[in-house]
Coordinates of C-alpha atoms in Angstrom, one line a residue:
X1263 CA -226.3 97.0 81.0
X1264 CA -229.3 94.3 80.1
X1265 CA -230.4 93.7 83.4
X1266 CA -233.2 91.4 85.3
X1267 CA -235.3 91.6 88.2
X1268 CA -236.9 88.8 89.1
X1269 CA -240.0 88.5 91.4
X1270 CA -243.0 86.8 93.1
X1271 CA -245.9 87.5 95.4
X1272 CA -248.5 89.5 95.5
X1273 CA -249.5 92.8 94.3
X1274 CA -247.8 94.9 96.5
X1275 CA -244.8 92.4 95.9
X1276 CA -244.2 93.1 92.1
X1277 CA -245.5 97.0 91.9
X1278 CA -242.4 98.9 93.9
X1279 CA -240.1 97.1 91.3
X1280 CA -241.7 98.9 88.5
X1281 CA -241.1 101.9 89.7
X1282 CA -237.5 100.9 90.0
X1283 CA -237.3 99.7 86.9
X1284 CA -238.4 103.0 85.3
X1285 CA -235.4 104.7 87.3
X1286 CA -232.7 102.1 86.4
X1287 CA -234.0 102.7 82.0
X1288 CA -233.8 106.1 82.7
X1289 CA -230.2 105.5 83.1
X1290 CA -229.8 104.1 80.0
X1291 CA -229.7 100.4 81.5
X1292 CA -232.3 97.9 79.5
X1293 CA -234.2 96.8 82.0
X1294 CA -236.6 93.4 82.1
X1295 CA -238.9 92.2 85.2
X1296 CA -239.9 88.9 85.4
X1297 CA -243.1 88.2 87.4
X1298 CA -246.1 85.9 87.1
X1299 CA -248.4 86.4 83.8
X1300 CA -251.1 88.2 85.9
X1301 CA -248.7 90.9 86.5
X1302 CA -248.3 91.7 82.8
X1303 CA -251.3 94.6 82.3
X1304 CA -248.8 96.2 85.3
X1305 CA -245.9 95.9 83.8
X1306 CA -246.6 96.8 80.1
X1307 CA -248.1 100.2 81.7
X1308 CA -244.4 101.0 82.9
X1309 CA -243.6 99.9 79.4
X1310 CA -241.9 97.2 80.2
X1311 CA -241.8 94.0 78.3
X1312 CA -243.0 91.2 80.7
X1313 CA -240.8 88.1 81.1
X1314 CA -242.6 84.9 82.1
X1315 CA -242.5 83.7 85.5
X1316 CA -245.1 81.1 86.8
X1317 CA -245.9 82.2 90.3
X1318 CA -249.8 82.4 91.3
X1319 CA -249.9 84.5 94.7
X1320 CA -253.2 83.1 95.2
X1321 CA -252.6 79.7 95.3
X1322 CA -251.8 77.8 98.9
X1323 CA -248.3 77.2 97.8
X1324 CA -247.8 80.7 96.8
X1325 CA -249.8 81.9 100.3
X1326 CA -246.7 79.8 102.5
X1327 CA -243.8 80.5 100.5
X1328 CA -244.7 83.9 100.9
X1329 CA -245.4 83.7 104.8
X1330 CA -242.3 81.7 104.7
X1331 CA -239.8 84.1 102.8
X1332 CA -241.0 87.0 105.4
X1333 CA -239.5 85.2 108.2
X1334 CA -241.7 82.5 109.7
X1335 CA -243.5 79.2 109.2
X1336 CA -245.0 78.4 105.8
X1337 CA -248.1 77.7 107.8
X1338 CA -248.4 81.3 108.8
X1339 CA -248.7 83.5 112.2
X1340 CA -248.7 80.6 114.9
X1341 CA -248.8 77.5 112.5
X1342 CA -246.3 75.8 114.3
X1343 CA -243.9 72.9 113.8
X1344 CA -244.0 73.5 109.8
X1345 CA -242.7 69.5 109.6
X1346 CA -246.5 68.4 111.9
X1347 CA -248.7 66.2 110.4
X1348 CA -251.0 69.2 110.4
X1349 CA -249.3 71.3 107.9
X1350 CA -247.7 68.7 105.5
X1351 CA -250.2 69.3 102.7
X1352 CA -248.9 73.0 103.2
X1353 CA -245.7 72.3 103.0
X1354 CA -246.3 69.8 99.9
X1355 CA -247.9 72.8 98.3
X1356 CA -245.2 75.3 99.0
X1357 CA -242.5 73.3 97.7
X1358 CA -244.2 72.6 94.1
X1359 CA -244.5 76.3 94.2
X1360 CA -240.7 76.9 94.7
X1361 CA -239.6 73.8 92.7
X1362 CA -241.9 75.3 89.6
X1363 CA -240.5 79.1 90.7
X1364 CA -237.1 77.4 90.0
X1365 CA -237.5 76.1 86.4
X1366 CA -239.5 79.5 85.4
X1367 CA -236.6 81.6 86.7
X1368 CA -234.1 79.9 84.8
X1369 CA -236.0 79.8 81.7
X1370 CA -236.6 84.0 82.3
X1371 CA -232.8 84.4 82.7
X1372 CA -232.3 82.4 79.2
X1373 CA -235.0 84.5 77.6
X1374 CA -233.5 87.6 79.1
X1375 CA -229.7 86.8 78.8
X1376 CA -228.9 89.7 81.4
X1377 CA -225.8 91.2 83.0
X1378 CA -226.9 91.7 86.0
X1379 CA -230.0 89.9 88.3
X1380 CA -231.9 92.1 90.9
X1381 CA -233.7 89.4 93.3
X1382 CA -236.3 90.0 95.6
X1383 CA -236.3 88.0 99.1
X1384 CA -238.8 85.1 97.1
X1385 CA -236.3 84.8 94.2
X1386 CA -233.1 85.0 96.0
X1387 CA -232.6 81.6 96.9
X1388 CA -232.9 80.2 93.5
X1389 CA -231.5 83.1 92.1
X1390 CA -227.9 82.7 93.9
X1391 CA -227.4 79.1 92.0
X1392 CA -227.9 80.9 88.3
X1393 CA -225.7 83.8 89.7
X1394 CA -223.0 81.1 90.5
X1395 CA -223.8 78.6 87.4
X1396 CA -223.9 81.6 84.6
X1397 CA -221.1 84.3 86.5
X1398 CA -223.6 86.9 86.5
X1399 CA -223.5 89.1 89.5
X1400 CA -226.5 89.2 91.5
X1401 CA -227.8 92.1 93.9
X1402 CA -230.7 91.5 96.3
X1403 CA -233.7 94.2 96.4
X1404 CA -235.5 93.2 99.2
X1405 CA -238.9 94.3 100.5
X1406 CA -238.9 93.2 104.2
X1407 CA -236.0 92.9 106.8
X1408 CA -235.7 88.8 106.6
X1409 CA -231.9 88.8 108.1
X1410 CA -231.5 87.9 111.7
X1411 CA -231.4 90.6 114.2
X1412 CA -231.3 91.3 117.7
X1413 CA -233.0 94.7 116.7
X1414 CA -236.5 92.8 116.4
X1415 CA -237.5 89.2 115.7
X1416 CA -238.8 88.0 112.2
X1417 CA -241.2 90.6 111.0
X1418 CA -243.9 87.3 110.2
X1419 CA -243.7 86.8 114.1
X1420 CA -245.5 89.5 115.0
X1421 CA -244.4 92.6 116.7
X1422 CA -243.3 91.6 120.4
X1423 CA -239.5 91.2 120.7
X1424 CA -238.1 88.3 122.2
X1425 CA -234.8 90.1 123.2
X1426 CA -231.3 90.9 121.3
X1427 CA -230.6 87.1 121.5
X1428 CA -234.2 85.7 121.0
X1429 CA -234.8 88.0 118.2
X1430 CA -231.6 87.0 116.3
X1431 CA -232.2 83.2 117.4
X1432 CA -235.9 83.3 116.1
X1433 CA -233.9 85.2 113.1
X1434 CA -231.9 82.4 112.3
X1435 CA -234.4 80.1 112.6
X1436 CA -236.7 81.6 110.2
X1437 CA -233.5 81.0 108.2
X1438 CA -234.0 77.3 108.3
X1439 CA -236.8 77.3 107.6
X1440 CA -236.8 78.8 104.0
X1441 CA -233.5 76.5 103.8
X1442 CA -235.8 73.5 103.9
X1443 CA -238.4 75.3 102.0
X1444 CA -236.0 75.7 99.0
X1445 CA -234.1 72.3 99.7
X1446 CA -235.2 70.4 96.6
X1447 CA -235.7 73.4 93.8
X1448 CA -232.5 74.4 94.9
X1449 CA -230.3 70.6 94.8
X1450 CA -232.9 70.5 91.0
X1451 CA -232.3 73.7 89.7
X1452 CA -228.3 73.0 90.2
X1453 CA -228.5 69.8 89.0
X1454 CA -229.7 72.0 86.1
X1455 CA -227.3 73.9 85.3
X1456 CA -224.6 71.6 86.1
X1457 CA -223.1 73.0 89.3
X1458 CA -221.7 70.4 92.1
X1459 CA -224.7 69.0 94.6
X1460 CA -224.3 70.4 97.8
X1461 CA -226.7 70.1 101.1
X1462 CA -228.5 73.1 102.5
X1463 CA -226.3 73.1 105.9
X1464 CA -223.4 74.2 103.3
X1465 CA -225.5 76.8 101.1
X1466 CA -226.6 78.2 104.6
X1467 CA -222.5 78.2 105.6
X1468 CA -221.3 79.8 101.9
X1469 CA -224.1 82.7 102.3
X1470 CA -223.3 83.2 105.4
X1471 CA -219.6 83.8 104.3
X1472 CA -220.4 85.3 101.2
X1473 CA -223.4 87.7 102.1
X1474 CA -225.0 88.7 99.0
X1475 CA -225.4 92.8 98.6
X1476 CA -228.8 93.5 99.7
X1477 CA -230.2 96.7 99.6
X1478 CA -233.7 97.1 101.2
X1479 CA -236.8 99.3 99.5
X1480 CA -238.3 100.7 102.8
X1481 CA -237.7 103.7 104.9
X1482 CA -235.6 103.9 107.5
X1483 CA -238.6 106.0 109.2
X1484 CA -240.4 102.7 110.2
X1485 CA -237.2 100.7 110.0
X1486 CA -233.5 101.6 110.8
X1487 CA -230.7 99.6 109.1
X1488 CA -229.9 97.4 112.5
X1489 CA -226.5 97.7 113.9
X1490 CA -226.1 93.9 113.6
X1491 CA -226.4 93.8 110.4
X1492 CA -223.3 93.0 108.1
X1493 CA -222.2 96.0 106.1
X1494 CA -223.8 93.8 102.5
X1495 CA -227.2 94.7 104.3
X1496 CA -229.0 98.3 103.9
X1497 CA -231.9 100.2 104.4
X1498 CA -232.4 102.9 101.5
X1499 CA -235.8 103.6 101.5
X1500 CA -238.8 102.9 99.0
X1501 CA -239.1 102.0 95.4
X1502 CA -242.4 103.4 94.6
X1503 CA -244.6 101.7 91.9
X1504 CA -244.2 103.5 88.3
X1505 CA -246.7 106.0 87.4
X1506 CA -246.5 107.4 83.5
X1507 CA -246.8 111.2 83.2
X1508 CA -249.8 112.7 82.6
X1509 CA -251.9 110.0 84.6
X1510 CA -254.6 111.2 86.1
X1511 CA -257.7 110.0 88.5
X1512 CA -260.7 108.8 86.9
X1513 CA -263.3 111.7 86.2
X1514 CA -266.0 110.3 88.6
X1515 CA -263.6 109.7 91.4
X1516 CA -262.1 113.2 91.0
X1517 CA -265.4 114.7 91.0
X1518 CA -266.7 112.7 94.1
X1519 CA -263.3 114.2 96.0
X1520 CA -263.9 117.5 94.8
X1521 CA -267.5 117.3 95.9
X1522 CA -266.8 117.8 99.6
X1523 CA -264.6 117.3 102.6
X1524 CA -261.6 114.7 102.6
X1525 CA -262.6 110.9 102.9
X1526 CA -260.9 108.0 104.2
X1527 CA -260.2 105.0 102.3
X1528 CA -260.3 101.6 103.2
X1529 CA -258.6 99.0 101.5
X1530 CA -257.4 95.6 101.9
X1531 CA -255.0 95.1 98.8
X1532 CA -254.7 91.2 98.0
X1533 CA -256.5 90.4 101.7
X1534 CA -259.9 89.3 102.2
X1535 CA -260.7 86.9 99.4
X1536 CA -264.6 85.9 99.7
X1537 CA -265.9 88.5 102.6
X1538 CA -266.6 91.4 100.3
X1539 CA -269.8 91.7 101.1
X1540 CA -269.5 91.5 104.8
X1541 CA -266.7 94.2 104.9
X1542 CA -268.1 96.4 102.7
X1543 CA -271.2 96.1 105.1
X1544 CA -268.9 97.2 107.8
X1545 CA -266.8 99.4 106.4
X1546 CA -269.7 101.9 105.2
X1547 CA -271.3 101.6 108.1
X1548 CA -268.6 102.7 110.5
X1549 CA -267.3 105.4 108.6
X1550 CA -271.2 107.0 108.6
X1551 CA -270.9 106.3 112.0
X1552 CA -267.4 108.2 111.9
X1553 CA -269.3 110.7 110.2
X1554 CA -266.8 110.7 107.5
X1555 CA -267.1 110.2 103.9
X1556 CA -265.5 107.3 102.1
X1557 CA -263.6 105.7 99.7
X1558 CA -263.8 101.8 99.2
X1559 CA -260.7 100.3 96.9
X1560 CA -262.1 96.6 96.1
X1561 CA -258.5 94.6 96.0
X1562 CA -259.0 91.1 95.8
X1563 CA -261.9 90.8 98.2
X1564 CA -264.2 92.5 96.1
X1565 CA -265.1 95.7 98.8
X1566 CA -268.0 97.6 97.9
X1567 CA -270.5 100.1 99.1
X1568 CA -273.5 98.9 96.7
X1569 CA -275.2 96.5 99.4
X1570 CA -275.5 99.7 101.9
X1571 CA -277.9 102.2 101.4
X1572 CA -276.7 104.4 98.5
X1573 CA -275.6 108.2 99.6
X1574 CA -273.3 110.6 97.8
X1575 CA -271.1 109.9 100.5
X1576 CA -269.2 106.8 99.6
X1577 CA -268.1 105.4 96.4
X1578 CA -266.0 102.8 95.4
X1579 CA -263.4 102.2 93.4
X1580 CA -261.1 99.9 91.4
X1581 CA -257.4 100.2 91.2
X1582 CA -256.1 103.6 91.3
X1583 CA -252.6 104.5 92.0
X1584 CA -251.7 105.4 95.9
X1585 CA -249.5 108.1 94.7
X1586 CA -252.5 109.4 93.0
X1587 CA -255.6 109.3 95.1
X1588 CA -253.8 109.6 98.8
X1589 CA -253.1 113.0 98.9
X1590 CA -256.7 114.1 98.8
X1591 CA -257.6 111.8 101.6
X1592 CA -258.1 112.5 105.5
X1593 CA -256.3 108.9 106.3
X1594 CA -256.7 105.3 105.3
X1595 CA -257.8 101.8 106.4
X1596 CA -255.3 99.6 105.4
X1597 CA -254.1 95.7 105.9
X1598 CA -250.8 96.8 106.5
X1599 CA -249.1 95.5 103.8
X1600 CA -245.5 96.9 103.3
X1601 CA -246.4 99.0 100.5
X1602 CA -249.8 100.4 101.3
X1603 CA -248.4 101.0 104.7
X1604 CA -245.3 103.8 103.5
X1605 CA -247.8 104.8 100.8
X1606 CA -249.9 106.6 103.6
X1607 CA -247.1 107.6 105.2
X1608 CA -245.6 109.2 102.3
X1609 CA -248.7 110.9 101.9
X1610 CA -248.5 112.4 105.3
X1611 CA -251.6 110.0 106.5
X1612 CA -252.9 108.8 109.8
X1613 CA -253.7 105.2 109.3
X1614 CA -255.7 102.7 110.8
X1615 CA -253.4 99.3 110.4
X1616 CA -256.1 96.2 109.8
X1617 CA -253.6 93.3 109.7
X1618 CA -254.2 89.7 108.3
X1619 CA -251.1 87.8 108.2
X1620 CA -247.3 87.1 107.2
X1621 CA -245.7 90.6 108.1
X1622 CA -248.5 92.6 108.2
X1623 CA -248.8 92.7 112.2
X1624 CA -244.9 93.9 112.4
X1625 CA -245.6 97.0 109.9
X1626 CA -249.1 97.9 112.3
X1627 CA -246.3 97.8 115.2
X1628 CA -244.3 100.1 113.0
X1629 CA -246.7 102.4 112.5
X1630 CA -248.2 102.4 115.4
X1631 CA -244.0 103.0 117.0
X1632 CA -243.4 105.9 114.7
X1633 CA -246.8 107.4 116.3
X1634 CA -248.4 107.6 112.7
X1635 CA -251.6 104.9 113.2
X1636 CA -253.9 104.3 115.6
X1637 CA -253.5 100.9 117.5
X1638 CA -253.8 97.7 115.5
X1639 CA -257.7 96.4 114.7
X1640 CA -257.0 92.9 114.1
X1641 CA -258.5 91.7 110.7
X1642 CA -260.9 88.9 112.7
X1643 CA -262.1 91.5 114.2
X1644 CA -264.1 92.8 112.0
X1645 CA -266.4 89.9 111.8
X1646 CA -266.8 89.8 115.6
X1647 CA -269.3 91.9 117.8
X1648 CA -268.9 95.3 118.3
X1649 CA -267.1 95.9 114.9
X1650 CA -269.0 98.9 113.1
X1651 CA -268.1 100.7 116.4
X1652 CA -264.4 99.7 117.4
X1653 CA -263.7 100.2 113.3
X1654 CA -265.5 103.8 113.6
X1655 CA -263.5 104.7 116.8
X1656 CA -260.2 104.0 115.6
X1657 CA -261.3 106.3 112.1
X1658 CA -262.5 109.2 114.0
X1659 CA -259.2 109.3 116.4
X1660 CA -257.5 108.8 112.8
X1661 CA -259.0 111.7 111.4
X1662 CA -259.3 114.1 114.1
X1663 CA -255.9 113.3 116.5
X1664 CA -254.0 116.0 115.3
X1665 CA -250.5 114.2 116.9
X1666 CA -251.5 111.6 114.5
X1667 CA -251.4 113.5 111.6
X1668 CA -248.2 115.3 112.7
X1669 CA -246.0 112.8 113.1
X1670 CA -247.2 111.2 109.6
X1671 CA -246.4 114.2 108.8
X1672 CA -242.7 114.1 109.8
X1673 CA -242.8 111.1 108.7
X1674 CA -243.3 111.8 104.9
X1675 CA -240.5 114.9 105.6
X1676 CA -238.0 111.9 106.1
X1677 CA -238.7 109.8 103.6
X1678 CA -238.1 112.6 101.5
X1679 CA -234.6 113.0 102.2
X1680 CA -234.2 108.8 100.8
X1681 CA -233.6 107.6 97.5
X1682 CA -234.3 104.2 97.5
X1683 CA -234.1 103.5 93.5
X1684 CA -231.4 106.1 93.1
X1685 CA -229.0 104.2 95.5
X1686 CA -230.1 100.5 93.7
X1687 CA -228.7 102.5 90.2
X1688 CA -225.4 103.3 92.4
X1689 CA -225.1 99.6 93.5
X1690 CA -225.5 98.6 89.8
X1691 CA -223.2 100.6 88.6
X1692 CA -220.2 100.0 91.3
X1693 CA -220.5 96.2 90.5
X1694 CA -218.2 94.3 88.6
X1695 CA -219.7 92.6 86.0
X1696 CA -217.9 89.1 86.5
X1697 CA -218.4 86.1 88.7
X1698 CA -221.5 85.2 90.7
X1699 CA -222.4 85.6 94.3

């Protein structure tokens, strides 16, 4: 079967479909991932063949559609009213981003002529209307738990629950939001392929009496499918990004592990653009504080232990794979993206959750639930007083609470037992190739 998965975001947004992509060819399925141009050094090292699809993470628009597509406000954690005055620009931004996301998707499913789409939660909404104009059946493979539930309220809101019926109101009304957000891409992109106008109040009334099949790539170990949930919605566990056989760690980074006991790694993924210097400041500073050696990954804000006094303690690095470099750590300082956040729990790793924005503050709470990290820094606080020594406290319970590292631990057992990309193969295969969702 020629099939295509189609998404947009950052890093840790595009990687775990790589990995799923692998398992699908291995099948004997031919398998295409469409993605933004910046992703293509990624995908051709999975040996797939990029397909085009305009989508810059970095830029503002990117940024709120993002936020948005996670369950809140295009204007982020507390931005408000997203129709203010104050966020207009914002919202401006994030709907050339979608109405351009639009276009590029159709032109990827012409190029790739598939059977089959695979649509992550950013690609979904556009997605449905080629699924419905072309007949091709269309399976979501989503990355966080957007659907309403009383279970817990959008993960983008944070991690305090409002209540069964507040969670699944604020549910629903993260809904709307992304409604509006798509409004115009979605009445252009079907004026496009020639389907009937419709409004969003009907879109939002067909899906939700035609619930697309979505099957969700994280663990039930931080997540349980919620009861709520229509029987269309599941919890299967990870897709982990692709690694090819026989990679290995670079010589001098091997060599600086080998030299002595575990370090901890702190990394911010695709946070933190512009403050490199300042947390790389911090960061080697409160892990000599720690008394721990150290890793520094350099993501997007450019981390780095060269403006500290050098030492053959700490080192930093460039992008390495997680499923590489983890399991020769003693835990990790992380943003707590969704990826980077079951990476170190797959690796059996206390962490210490630093979150910035969109979900990130909802996976900390997971973490911190499931007893595997240490309580939440906030990322502003590491520019504040005092943050050399709350950073170094949280590493040093990370390394040496030895509950922490047991119920990682346990953790990593259970995910184990889940088979994330083997149950997105089953759902393939059990679906009819005709009609659209």
């Amino acid at each position: 079967m020629k099939i295509l998965i189609a998404a947009a975001g950052s890093y840790g947004d595009i990687a775990p479909y790589t990995g799923l992509a692998a398992r699908l060819r291995a099948a004997g399925h031919v398998v295409a991932l469409a993605a933004d141009p910046s992703y293509d050094s990624l995908l051709r090292s999975a040996d797939l063949c990029p397909i085009p699809l305009p989508a810059d993470p970095r830029s503002a628009g990117g940024a709120a559609v993002g936020r948005a597509s996670a369950g809140g406000s295009a204007a982020g954690r507390g931005g408000g009213d997203v129709s203010g005055s104050g966020n207009r620009a914002l919202m401006r931004a994030a709907a050339g981003f979608v109405r351009t996301l639009g276009t590029s998707l159709a032109r990827a499913v012409a190029e790739a002529d598939p059977e089959m789409l695979l649509l992550s939660t950013t690609t979904a909404p556009l997605g449905r209307q080629l699924s419905e104009a072309l007949g091709i059946p269309a399976l979501g493979v989503a990355l966080q738990p957007a659907h309403p539930t009383g279970d817990f309220p959008p993960p983008v809101s944070g991690a305090r629950s409002l209540g069964k019926r507040g969670n699944h109101l604020a549910g629903r009304a993260a809904q709307r939001v992304v409604d509006r957000l798509y409004a115009d891409a979605v009445r252009a992109l079907r004026t496009e392929l020639g389907l009937p106008h419709t409004s969003a109040t009907a879109i939002r009334r067909a899906r939700a009496a035609t619930v697309m099949p979505v099957l969700h790539g994280f663990s039930t170990a931080l997540v349980p499918c919620p009861a709520d949930w229509p029987a269309e919605l599941k919890v299967v566990g990870n897709w982990w990004p692709f690694v090819p056989s026989g990679a290995r760690l670079p010589d001098r980074l091997a060599d600086f592990l080998a030299s002595g006991p575990p370090p901890v790694l702190i990394g911010f993924g695709s946070m933190g653009a512009g403050h490199g210097e300042r947390l790389g400041r911090t960061a080697v500073r409160a892990l000599r504080r720690a008394g721990v050696r150290g890793v520094l990954q350099a993501g997007w804000a450019g981390l780095s232990a060269d403006d500290e006094p050098p030492g053959d303690d700490m080192l930093t690095i460039g992008n390495v794979p997680h499923a590489l470099l983890l399991p020769h750590l003693a835990a990790v300082v992380h943003h707590a993206g969704a990826g980077t956040t079951a990476a170190a729990l797959r690796a059996g790793l206390p962490s210490v959750p630093v979150p910035v924005t969109a979900d990130q503050p909802f996976w900390a709470a997971r973490l911190v639930a499931a007893g595997a990290g240490t309580a939440p820094l906030p990322f502003a606080a590491l520019a504040a007083n005092g943050a050399e020594e709350r950073l170094a406290a949280a590493v040093g319970r990370a390394v040496r609470d030895a509950s922490l590292r047991a119920r990682a631990e346990a953790a990593a057992r259970h995910m184990e037992t889940e088979d994330g990309a083997g149950a997105v193969l089953a759902a393939v295969e059990e679906t009819p190739l005709v009609g659209g969702v």
